[in-house]
């Protein structure tokens, strides 16, 4: 083979290579002679997911890949509630509402987290462009009692029952209607008799209350 080594020398308009940078790539032989040169443009990354926030109350789970400031997703929401380990936390885009929540002793909600669900009220339908991620059902950590769980992929109640064998009840909100399902067929009959729809499919970015024994 040829007796040379390839060294990549990067030149850009800034010290940090970010989206929107032009990079000149130079291939240099052992005598430091440039034998090839090319330009690479780093395209600006674009959001890959649209989170639809409906008018009124909804249960949502923005498919974030890491903890994210709540105002970057729900910046115009009237109020957002999070539930974890038996405690409710809340955030509002309205400063007066935030002050009222704080005065009433409600814990502040500051972040959106992967696998978590949120109970959201909005005065208008909104579409939020965001960078998304996915997590598997098996990665969702559940505690005994009720959990407000978020889903980053389309799935089903039966798949959740299969992967988490201690889960016995699931409730989801679709529009203004609650849907429920249980492992117990007798409980399912009660749910149906009371006029509730059955939870079958669960959509990406949807959140549901999940009860684990």
JSON list of N, CA, C and O in Angstrom, two decimals, residues 51-104:
[
{"chain": "A", "resi": 51, "resn": "UNK", "atom": "N", "xyz": [-45.99, 17.80, 18.63]},
{"chain": "A", "resi": 51, "resn": "UNK", "atom": "CA", "xyz": [-46.85, 17.47, 19.77]},
{"chain": "A", "resi": 51, "resn": "UNK", "atom": "C", "xyz": [-48.12, 18.30, 19.68]},
{"chain": "A", "resi": 51, "resn": "UNK", "atom": "O", "xyz": [-48.07, 19.53, 19.72]},
{"chain": "A", "resi": 52, "resn": "UNK", "atom": "N", "xyz": [-49.25, 17.63, 19.55]},
{"chain": "A", "resi": 52, "resn": "UNK", "atom": "CA", "xyz": [-50.54, 18.32, 19.46]},
{"chain": "A", "resi": 52, "resn": "UNK", "atom": "C", "xyz": [-51.17, 18.41, 20.84]},
{"chain": "A", "resi": 52, "resn": "UNK", "atom": "O", "xyz": [-51.43, 17.39, 21.48]},
{"chain": "A", "resi": 53, "resn": "UNK", "atom": "N", "xyz": [-51.41, 19.64, 21.27]},
{"chain": "A", "resi": 53, "resn": "UNK", "atom": "CA", "xyz": [-52.04, 19.89, 22.57]},
{"chain": "A", "resi": 53, "resn": "UNK", "atom": "C", "xyz": [-53.47, 20.36, 22.29]},
{"chain": "A", "resi": 53, "resn": "UNK", "atom": "O", "xyz": [-53.67, 21.44, 21.74]},
{"chain": "A", "resi": 54, "resn": "UNK", "atom": "N", "xyz": [-54.47, 19.56, 22.65]},
{"chain": "A", "resi": 54, "resn": "UNK", "atom": "CA", "xyz": [-55.85, 19.94, 22.33]},
{"chain": "A", "resi": 54, "resn": "UNK", "atom": "C", "xyz": [-56.40, 21.00, 23.27]},
{"chain": "A", "resi": 54, "resn": "UNK", "atom": "O", "xyz": [-55.83, 21.28, 24.34]},
{"chain": "A", "resi": 55, "resn": "UNK", "atom": "N", "xyz": [-57.51, 21.59, 22.88]},
{"chain": "A", "resi": 55, "resn": "UNK", "atom": "CA", "xyz": [-58.23, 22.52, 23.73]},
{"chain": "A", "resi": 55, "resn": "UNK", "atom": "C", "xyz": [-58.79, 21.77, 24.94]},
{"chain": "A", "resi": 55, "resn": "UNK", "atom": "O", "xyz": [-59.30, 20.66, 24.82]},
{"chain": "A", "resi": 56, "resn": "UNK", "atom": "N", "xyz": [-58.68, 22.38, 26.11]},
{"chain": "A", "resi": 56, "resn": "UNK", "atom": "CA", "xyz": [-59.23, 21.77, 27.32]},
{"chain": "A", "resi": 56, "resn": "UNK", "atom": "C", "xyz": [-58.21, 20.88, 28.01]},
{"chain": "A", "resi": 56, "resn": "UNK", "atom": "O", "xyz": [-57.01, 21.08, 27.91]},
{"chain": "A", "resi": 57, "resn": "UNK", "atom": "N", "xyz": [-58.72, 19.88, 28.72]},
{"chain": "A", "resi": 57, "resn": "UNK", "atom": "CA", "xyz": [-57.86, 18.97, 29.47]},
{"chain": "A", "resi": 57, "resn": "UNK", "atom": "C", "xyz": [-57.40, 17.81, 28.60]},
{"chain": "A", "resi": 57, "resn": "UNK", "atom": "O", "xyz": [-58.15, 17.29, 27.79]},
{"chain": "A", "resi": 58, "resn": "UNK", "atom": "N", "xyz": [-56.15, 17.40, 28.81]},
{"chain": "A", "resi": 58, "resn": "UNK", "atom": "CA", "xyz": [-55.62, 16.23, 28.11]},
{"chain": "A", "resi": 58, "resn": "UNK", "atom": "C", "xyz": [-54.52, 15.62, 28.96]},
{"chain": "A", "resi": 58, "resn": "UNK", "atom": "O", "xyz": [-53.98, 16.25, 29.88]},
{"chain": "A", "resi": 59, "resn": "UNK", "atom": "N", "xyz": [-54.20, 14.37, 28.67]},
{"chain": "A", "resi": 59, "resn": "UNK", "atom": "CA", "xyz": [-53.11, 13.68, 29.35]},
{"chain": "A", "resi": 59, "resn": "UNK", "atom": "C", "xyz": [-52.04, 13.37, 28.30]},
{"chain": "A", "resi": 59, "resn": "UNK", "atom": "O", "xyz": [-52.28, 12.58, 27.39]},
{"chain": "A", "resi": 60, "resn": "UNK", "atom": "N", "xyz": [-50.89, 14.01, 28.47]},
{"chain": "A", "resi": 60, "resn": "UNK", "atom": "CA", "xyz": [-49.86, 13.97, 27.44]},
{"chain": "A", "resi": 60, "resn": "UNK", "atom": "C", "xyz": [-48.51, 13.58, 28.02]},
{"chain": "A", "resi": 60, "resn": "UNK", "atom": "O", "xyz": [-48.26, 13.73, 29.22]},
{"chain": "A", "resi": 61, "resn": "UNK", "atom": "N", "xyz": [-47.65, 13.11, 27.14]},
{"chain": "A", "resi": 61, "resn": "UNK", "atom": "CA", "xyz": [-46.27, 12.80, 27.51]},
{"chain": "A", "resi": 61, "resn": "UNK", "atom": "C", "xyz": [-45.36, 13.20, 26.36]},
{"chain": "A", "resi": 61, "resn": "UNK", "atom": "O", "xyz": [-45.16, 12.42, 25.43]},
{"chain": "A", "resi": 62, "resn": "UNK", "atom": "N", "xyz": [-44.82, 14.42, 26.38]},
{"chain": "A", "resi": 62, "resn": "UNK", "atom": "CA", "xyz": [-43.89, 14.81, 25.32]},
{"chain": "A", "resi": 62, "resn": "UNK", "atom": "C", "xyz": [-42.74, 13.81, 25.24]},
{"chain": "A", "resi": 62, "resn": "UNK", "atom": "O", "xyz": [-42.11, 13.52, 26.26]},
{"chain": "A", "resi": 63, "resn": "UNK", "atom": "N", "xyz": [-42.46, 13.24, 24.07]},
{"chain": "A", "resi": 63, "resn": "UNK", "atom": "CA", "xyz": [-41.43, 12.20, 23.96]},
{"chain": "A", "resi": 63, "resn": "UNK", "atom": "C", "xyz": [-40.01, 12.77, 23.98]},
{"chain": "A", "resi": 63, "resn": "UNK", "atom": "O", "xyz": [-39.28, 12.74, 23.00]},
{"chain": "A", "resi": 64, "resn": "UNK", "atom": "N", "xyz": [-39.63, 13.33, 25.13]},
{"chain": "A", "resi": 64, "resn": "UNK", "atom": "CA", "xyz": [-38.30, 13.92, 25.28]},
{"chain": "A", "resi": 64, "resn": "UNK", "atom": "C", "xyz": [-37.27, 12.82, 25.59]},
{"chain": "A", "resi": 64, "resn": "UNK", "atom": "O", "xyz": [-37.61, 11.77, 26.13]},
{"chain": "A", "resi": 65, "resn": "UNK", "atom": "N", "xyz": [-36.02, 13.09, 25.25]},
{"chain": "A", "resi": 65, "resn": "UNK", "atom": "CA", "xyz": [-34.96, 12.13, 25.52]},
{"chain": "A", "resi": 65, "resn": "UNK", "atom": "C", "xyz": [-34.25, 12.36, 26.83]},
{"chain": "A", "resi": 65, "resn": "UNK", "atom": "O", "xyz": [-33.46, 11.50, 27.28]},
{"chain": "A", "resi": 66, "resn": "UNK", "atom": "N", "xyz": [-34.50, 13.49, 27.45]},
{"chain": "A", "resi": 66, "resn": "UNK", "atom": "CA", "xyz": [-33.86, 13.83, 28.72]},
{"chain": "A", "resi": 66, "resn": "UNK", "atom": "C", "xyz": [-34.73, 14.84, 29.44]},
{"chain": "A", "resi": 66, "resn": "UNK", "atom": "O", "xyz": [-35.72, 15.34, 28.88]},
{"chain": "A", "resi": 67, "resn": "UNK", "atom": "N", "xyz": [-34.37, 15.12, 30.69]},
{"chain": "A", "resi": 67, "resn": "UNK", "atom": "CA", "xyz": [-35.13, 16.12, 31.43]},
{"chain": "A", "resi": 67, "resn": "UNK", "atom": "C", "xyz": [-35.11, 17.45, 30.67]},
{"chain": "A", "resi": 67, "resn": "UNK", "atom": "O", "xyz": [-34.07, 17.90, 30.22]},
{"chain": "A", "resi": 68, "resn": "UNK", "atom": "N", "xyz": [-36.29, 18.06, 30.55]},
{"chain": "A", "resi": 68, "resn": "UNK", "atom": "CA", "xyz": [-36.45, 19.26, 29.73]},
{"chain": "A", "resi": 68, "resn": "UNK", "atom": "C", "xyz": [-37.26, 20.30, 30.50]},
{"chain": "A", "resi": 68, "resn": "UNK", "atom": "O", "xyz": [-38.24, 19.95, 31.17]},
{"chain": "A", "resi": 69, "resn": "UNK", "atom": "N", "xyz": [-36.85, 21.55, 30.43]},
{"chain": "A", "resi": 69, "resn": "UNK", "atom": "CA", "xyz": [-37.58, 22.61, 31.12]},
{"chain": "A", "resi": 69, "resn": "UNK", "atom": "C", "xyz": [-39.03, 22.64, 30.62]},
{"chain": "A", "resi": 69, "resn": "UNK", "atom": "O", "xyz": [-39.28, 22.63, 29.42]},
{"chain": "A", "resi": 70, "resn": "UNK", "atom": "N", "xyz": [-39.94, 22.69, 31.56]},
{"chain": "A", "resi": 70, "resn": "UNK", "atom": "CA", "xyz": [-41.36, 22.56, 31.22]},
{"chain": "A", "resi": 70, "resn": "UNK", "atom": "C", "xyz": [-41.83, 23.69, 30.30]},
{"chain": "A", "resi": 70, "resn": "UNK", "atom": "O", "xyz": [-42.65, 23.47, 29.40]},
{"chain": "A", "resi": 71, "resn": "UNK", "atom": "N", "xyz": [-41.30, 24.90, 30.48]},
{"chain": "A", "resi": 71, "resn": "UNK", "atom": "CA", "xyz": [-41.77, 26.02, 29.67]},
{"chain": "A", "resi": 71, "resn": "UNK", "atom": "C", "xyz": [-41.34, 25.92, 28.21]},
{"chain": "A", "resi": 71, "resn": "UNK", "atom": "O", "xyz": [-41.91, 26.60, 27.34]},
{"chain": "A", "resi": 72, "resn": "UNK", "atom": "N", "xyz": [-40.35, 25.07, 27.93]},
{"chain": "A", "resi": 72, "resn": "UNK", "atom": "CA", "xyz": [-39.95, 24.91, 26.53]},
{"chain": "A", "resi": 72, "resn": "UNK", "atom": "C", "xyz": [-40.94, 24.07, 25.74]},
{"chain": "A", "resi": 72, "resn": "UNK", "atom": "O", "xyz": [-40.94, 24.09, 24.51]},
{"chain": "A", "resi": 73, "resn": "UNK", "atom": "N", "xyz": [-41.80, 23.32, 26.43]},
{"chain": "A", "resi": 73, "resn": "UNK", "atom": "CA", "xyz": [-42.82, 22.49, 25.78]},
{"chain": "A", "resi": 73, "resn": "UNK", "atom": "C", "xyz": [-44.22, 23.08, 26.00]},
{"chain": "A", "resi": 73, "resn": "UNK", "atom": "O", "xyz": [-44.98, 23.28, 25.05]},
{"chain": "A", "resi": 74, "resn": "UNK", "atom": "N", "xyz": [-44.55, 23.37, 27.23]},
{"chain": "A", "resi": 74, "resn": "UNK", "atom": "CA", "xyz": [-45.90, 23.81, 27.59]},
{"chain": "A", "resi": 74, "resn": "UNK", "atom": "C", "xyz": [-45.93, 25.31, 27.90]},
{"chain": "A", "resi": 74, "resn": "UNK", "atom": "O", "xyz": [-46.60, 25.74, 28.85]},
{"chain": "A", "resi": 75, "resn": "UNK", "atom": "N", "xyz": [-45.22, 26.12, 27.11]},
{"chain": "A", "resi": 75, "resn": "UNK", "atom": "CA", "xyz": [-45.05, 27.53, 27.44]},
{"chain": "A", "resi": 75, "resn": "UNK", "atom": "C", "xyz": [-46.37, 28.30, 27.50]},
{"chain": "A", "resi": 75, "resn": "UNK", "atom": "O", "xyz": [-46.47, 29.33, 28.19]},
{"chain": "A", "resi": 76, "resn": "UNK", "atom": "N", "xyz": [-47.40, 27.84, 26.77]},
{"chain": "A", "resi": 76, "resn": "UNK", "atom": "CA", "xyz": [-48.67, 28.57, 26.74]},
{"chain": "A", "resi": 76, "resn": "UNK", "atom": "C", "xyz": [-49.81, 27.82, 27.44]},
{"chain": "A", "resi": 76, "resn": "UNK", "atom": "O", "xyz": [-50.97, 28.24, 27.35]},
{"chain": "A", "resi": 77, "resn": "UNK", "atom": "N", "xyz": [-49.48, 26.75, 28.14]},
{"chain": "A", "resi": 77, "resn": "UNK", "atom": "CA", "xyz": [-50.53, 25.98, 28.82]},
{"chain": "A", "resi": 77, "resn": "UNK", "atom": "C", "xyz": [-51.03, 26.72, 30.06]},
{"chain": "A", "resi": 77, "resn": "UNK", "atom": "O", "xyz": [-50.26, 27.36, 30.77]},
{"chain": "A", "resi": 78, "resn": "UNK", "atom": "N", "xyz": [-52.33, 26.62, 30.32]},
{"chain": "A", "resi": 78, "resn": "UNK", "atom": "CA", "xyz": [-52.89, 27.24, 31.51]},
{"chain": "A", "resi": 78, "resn": "UNK", "atom": "C", "xyz": [-52.30, 26.63, 32.78]},
{"chain": "A", "resi": 78, "resn": "UNK", "atom": "O", "xyz": [-51.89, 27.34, 33.69]},
{"chain": "A", "resi": 79, "resn": "UNK", "atom": "N", "xyz": [-52.31, 25.31, 32.80]},
{"chain": "A", "resi": 79, "resn": "UNK", "atom": "CA", "xyz": [-51.75, 24.61, 33.96]},
{"chain": "A", "resi": 79, "resn": "UNK", "atom": "C", "xyz": [-51.34, 23.21, 33.54]},
{"chain": "A", "resi": 79, "resn": "UNK", "atom": "O", "xyz": [-51.97, 22.58, 32.68]},
{"chain": "A", "resi": 80, "resn": "UNK", "atom": "N", "xyz": [-50.26, 22.74, 34.14]},
{"chain": "A", "resi": 80, "resn": "UNK", "atom": "CA", "xyz": [-49.75, 21.39, 33.90]},
{"chain": "A", "resi": 80, "resn": "UNK", "atom": "C", "xyz": [-49.53, 20.72, 35.25]},
{"chain": "A", "resi": 80, "resn": "UNK", "atom": "O", "xyz": [-48.85, 21.27, 36.12]},
{"chain": "A", "resi": 81, "resn": "UNK", "atom": "N", "xyz": [-50.12, 19.54, 35.40]},
{"chain": "A", "resi": 81, "resn": "UNK", "atom": "CA", "xyz": [-49.96, 18.77, 36.64]},
{"chain": "A", "resi": 81, "resn": "UNK", "atom": "C", "xyz": [-49.12, 17.54, 36.38]},
{"chain": "A", "resi": 81, "resn": "UNK", "atom": "O", "xyz": [-49.30, 16.85, 35.37]},
{"chain": "A", "resi": 82, "resn": "UNK", "atom": "N", "xyz": [-48.22, 17.25, 37.29]},
{"chain": "A", "resi": 82, "resn": "UNK", "atom": "CA", "xyz": [-47.44, 16.03, 37.26]},
{"chain": "A", "resi": 82, "resn": "UNK", "atom": "C", "xyz": [-47.70, 15.25, 38.54]},
{"chain": "A", "resi": 82, "resn": "UNK", "atom": "O", "xyz": [-47.95, 15.85, 39.59]},
{"chain": "A", "resi": 83, "resn": "UNK", "atom": "N", "xyz": [-47.63, 13.93, 38.45]},
{"chain": "A", "resi": 83, "resn": "UNK", "atom": "CA", "xyz": [-47.92, 13.08, 39.62]},
{"chain": "A", "resi": 83, "resn": "UNK", "atom": "C", "xyz": [-46.83, 12.04, 39.74]},
{"chain": "A", "resi": 83, "resn": "UNK", "atom": "O", "xyz": [-46.54, 11.31, 38.79]},
{"chain": "A", "resi": 84, "resn": "UNK", "atom": "N", "xyz": [-46.21, 11.98, 40.91]},
{"chain": "A", "resi": 84, "resn": "UNK", "atom": "CA", "xyz": [-45.14, 11.01, 41.10]},
{"chain": "A", "resi": 84, "resn": "UNK", "atom": "C", "xyz": [-45.06, 10.63, 42.58]},
{"chain": "A", "resi": 84, "resn": "UNK", "atom": "O", "xyz": [-45.03, 11.51, 43.45]},
{"chain": "A", "resi": 85, "resn": "UNK", "atom": "N", "xyz": [-45.03, 9.33, 42.82]},
{"chain": "A", "resi": 85, "resn": "UNK", "atom": "CA", "xyz": [-44.85, 8.83, 44.20]},
{"chain": "A", "resi": 85, "resn": "UNK", "atom": "C", "xyz": [-45.89, 9.39, 45.17]},
{"chain": "A", "resi": 85, "resn": "UNK", "atom": "O", "xyz": [-45.59, 9.74, 46.30]},
{"chain": "A", "resi": 86, "resn": "UNK", "atom": "N", "xyz": [-47.12, 9.51, 44.68]},
{"chain": "A", "resi": 86, "resn": "UNK", "atom": "CA", "xyz": [-48.21, 9.95, 45.54]},
{"chain": "A", "resi": 86, "resn": "UNK", "atom": "C", "xyz": [-48.35, 11.45, 45.71]},
{"chain": "A", "resi": 86, "resn": "UNK", "atom": "O", "xyz": [-49.22, 11.91, 46.45]},
{"chain": "A", "resi": 87, "resn": "UNK", "atom": "N", "xyz": [-47.51, 12.23, 45.03]},
{"chain": "A", "resi": 87, "resn": "UNK", "atom": "CA", "xyz": [-47.55, 13.68, 45.18]},
{"chain": "A", "resi": 87, "resn": "UNK", "atom": "C", "xyz": [-47.83, 14.38, 43.85]},
{"chain": "A", "resi": 87, "resn": "UNK", "atom": "O", "xyz": [-47.30, 13.99, 42.82]},
{"chain": "A", "resi": 88, "resn": "UNK", "atom": "N", "xyz": [-48.65, 15.42, 43.93]},
{"chain": "A", "resi": 88, "resn": "UNK", "atom": "CA", "xyz": [-48.94, 16.25, 42.76]},
{"chain": "A", "resi": 88, "resn": "UNK", "atom": "C", "xyz": [-48.02, 17.45, 42.74]},
{"chain": "A", "resi": 88, "resn": "UNK", "atom": "O", "xyz": [-47.73, 18.05, 43.78]},
{"chain": "A", "resi": 89, "resn": "UNK", "atom": "N", "xyz": [-47.57, 17.83, 41.55]},
{"chain": "A", "resi": 89, "resn": "UNK", "atom": "CA", "xyz": [-46.82, 19.06, 41.33]},
{"chain": "A", "resi": 89, "resn": "UNK", "atom": "C", "xyz": [-47.48, 19.81, 40.18]},
{"chain": "A", "resi": 89, "resn": "UNK", "atom": "O", "xyz": [-48.10, 19.18, 39.32]},
{"chain": "A", "resi": 90, "resn": "UNK", "atom": "N", "xyz": [-47.33, 21.13, 40.15]},
{"chain": "A", "resi": 90, "resn": "UNK", "atom": "CA", "xyz": [-48.02, 21.90, 39.11]},
{"chain": "A", "resi": 90, "resn": "UNK", "atom": "C", "xyz": [-47.16, 23.06, 38.62]},
{"chain": "A", "resi": 90, "resn": "UNK", "atom": "O", "xyz": [-46.30, 23.58, 39.34]},
{"chain": "A", "resi": 91, "resn": "UNK", "atom": "N", "xyz": [-47.44, 23.46, 37.38]},
{"chain": "A", "resi": 91, "resn": "UNK", "atom": "CA", "xyz": [-46.82, 24.63, 36.76]},
{"chain": "A", "resi": 91, "resn": "UNK", "atom": "C", "xyz": [-47.87, 25.34, 35.91]},
{"chain": "A", "resi": 91, "resn": "UNK", "atom": "O", "xyz": [-48.76, 24.70, 35.36]},
{"chain": "A", "resi": 92, "resn": "UNK", "atom": "N", "xyz": [-47.76, 26.65, 35.80]},
{"chain": "A", "resi": 92, "resn": "UNK", "atom": "CA", "xyz": [-48.67, 27.42, 34.95]},
{"chain": "A", "resi": 92, "resn": "UNK", "atom": "C", "xyz": [-47.88, 28.48, 34.19]},
{"chain": "A", "resi": 92, "resn": "UNK", "atom": "O", "xyz": [-46.86, 29.00, 34.69]},
{"chain": "A", "resi": 93, "resn": "UNK", "atom": "N", "xyz": [-48.36, 28.81, 33.00]},
{"chain": "A", "resi": 93, "resn": "UNK", "atom": "CA", "xyz": [-47.74, 29.89, 32.23]},
{"chain": "A", "resi": 93, "resn": "UNK", "atom": "C", "xyz": [-48.13, 31.26, 32.80]},
{"chain": "A", "resi": 93, "resn": "UNK", "atom": "O", "xyz": [-47.53, 32.27, 32.45]},
{"chain": "A", "resi": 94, "resn": "UNK", "atom": "N", "xyz": [-49.12, 31.26, 33.68]},
{"chain": "A", "resi": 94, "resn": "UNK", "atom": "CA", "xyz": [-49.62, 32.50, 34.26]},
{"chain": "A", "resi": 94, "resn": "UNK", "atom": "C", "xyz": [-48.99, 32.73, 35.64]},
{"chain": "A", "resi": 94, "resn": "UNK", "atom": "O", "xyz": [-49.09, 31.89, 36.53]},
{"chain": "A", "resi": 95, "resn": "UNK", "atom": "N", "xyz": [-48.34, 33.88, 35.81]},
{"chain": "A", "resi": 95, "resn": "UNK", "atom": "CA", "xyz": [-47.63, 34.16, 37.06]},
{"chain": "A", "resi": 95, "resn": "UNK", "atom": "C", "xyz": [-48.58, 34.21, 38.26]},
{"chain": "A", "resi": 95, "resn": "UNK", "atom": "O", "xyz": [-48.22, 33.74, 39.36]},
{"chain": "A", "resi": 96, "resn": "UNK", "atom": "N", "xyz": [-49.78, 34.73, 38.07]},
{"chain": "A", "resi": 96, "resn": "UNK", "atom": "CA", "xyz": [-50.75, 34.81, 39.17]},
{"chain": "A", "resi": 96, "resn": "UNK", "atom": "C", "xyz": [-51.16, 33.41, 39.62]},
{"chain": "A", "resi": 96, "resn": "UNK", "atom": "O", "xyz": [-51.27, 33.14, 40.82]},
{"chain": "A", "resi": 97, "resn": "UNK", "atom": "N", "xyz": [-51.37, 32.51, 38.63]},
{"chain": "A", "resi": 97, "resn": "UNK", "atom": "CA", "xyz": [-51.74, 31.13, 38.96]},
{"chain": "A", "resi": 97, "resn": "UNK", "atom": "C", "xyz": [-50.58, 30.44, 39.69]},
{"chain": "A", "resi": 97, "resn": "UNK", "atom": "O", "xyz": [-50.80, 29.70, 40.65]},
{"chain": "A", "resi": 98, "resn": "UNK", "atom": "N", "xyz": [-49.36, 30.66, 39.23]},
{"chain": "A", "resi": 98, "resn": "UNK", "atom": "CA", "xyz": [-48.19, 30.06, 39.90]},
{"chain": "A", "resi": 98, "resn": "UNK", "atom": "C", "xyz": [-48.10, 30.53, 41.36]},
{"chain": "A", "resi": 98, "resn": "UNK", "atom": "O", "xyz": [-47.82, 29.73, 42.26]},
{"chain": "A", "resi": 99, "resn": "UNK", "atom": "N", "xyz": [-48.34, 31.81, 41.57]},
{"chain": "A", "resi": 99, "resn": "UNK", "atom": "CA", "xyz": [-48.29, 32.35, 42.93]},
{"chain": "A", "resi": 99, "resn": "UNK", "atom": "C", "xyz": [-49.38, 31.73, 43.81]},
{"chain": "A", "resi": 99, "resn": "UNK", "atom": "O", "xyz": [-49.15, 31.41, 44.98]},
{"chain": "A", "resi": 100, "resn": "UNK", "atom": "N", "xyz": [-50.57, 31.55, 43.21]},
{"chain": "A", "resi": 100, "resn": "UNK", "atom": "CA", "xyz": [-51.68, 30.94, 43.94]},
{"chain": "A", "resi": 100, "resn": "UNK", "atom": "C", "xyz": [-51.37, 29.49, 44.30]},
{"chain": "A", "resi": 100, "resn": "UNK", "atom": "O", "xyz": [-51.67, 29.04, 45.42]},
{"chain": "A", "resi": 101, "resn": "UNK", "atom": "N", "xyz": [-50.78, 28.76, 43.36]},
{"chain": "A", "resi": 101, "resn": "UNK", "atom": "CA", "xyz": [-50.40, 27.37, 43.63]},
{"chain": "A", "resi": 101, "resn": "UNK", "atom": "C", "xyz": [-49.38, 27.29, 44.76]},
{"chain": "A", "resi": 101, "resn": "UNK", "atom": "O", "xyz": [-49.48, 26.44, 45.65]},
{"chain": "A", "resi": 102, "resn": "UNK", "atom": "N", "xyz": [-48.40, 28.18, 44.70]},
{"chain": "A", "resi": 102, "resn": "UNK", "atom": "CA", "xyz": [-47.36, 28.20, 45.73]},
{"chain": "A", "resi": 102, "resn": "UNK", "atom": "C", "xyz": [-47.95, 28.53, 47.10]},
{"chain": "A", "resi": 102, "resn": "UNK", "atom": "O", "xyz": [-47.62, 27.89, 48.11]},
{"chain": "A", "resi": 103, "resn": "UNK", "atom": "N", "xyz": [-48.85, 29.52, 47.13]},
{"chain": "A", "resi": 103, "resn": "UNK", "atom": "CA", "xyz": [-49.49, 29.91, 48.39]},
{"chain": "A", "resi": 103, "resn": "UNK", "atom": "C", "xyz": [-50.31, 28.77, 48.97]},
{"chain": "A", "resi": 103, "resn": "UNK", "atom": "O", "xyz": [-50.40, 28.59, 50.18]},
{"chain": "A", "resi": 104, "resn": "UNK", "atom": "N", "xyz": [-50.91, 27.97, 48.09]},
{"chain": "A", "resi": 104, "resn": "UNK", "atom": "CA", "xyz": [-51.72, 26.84, 48.55]},
{"chain": "A", "resi": 104, "resn": "UNK", "atom": "C", "xyz": [-50.91, 25.61, 48.92]},
{"chain": "A", "resi": 104, "resn": "UNK", "atom": "O", "xyz": [-51.48, 24.59, 49.31]}
]
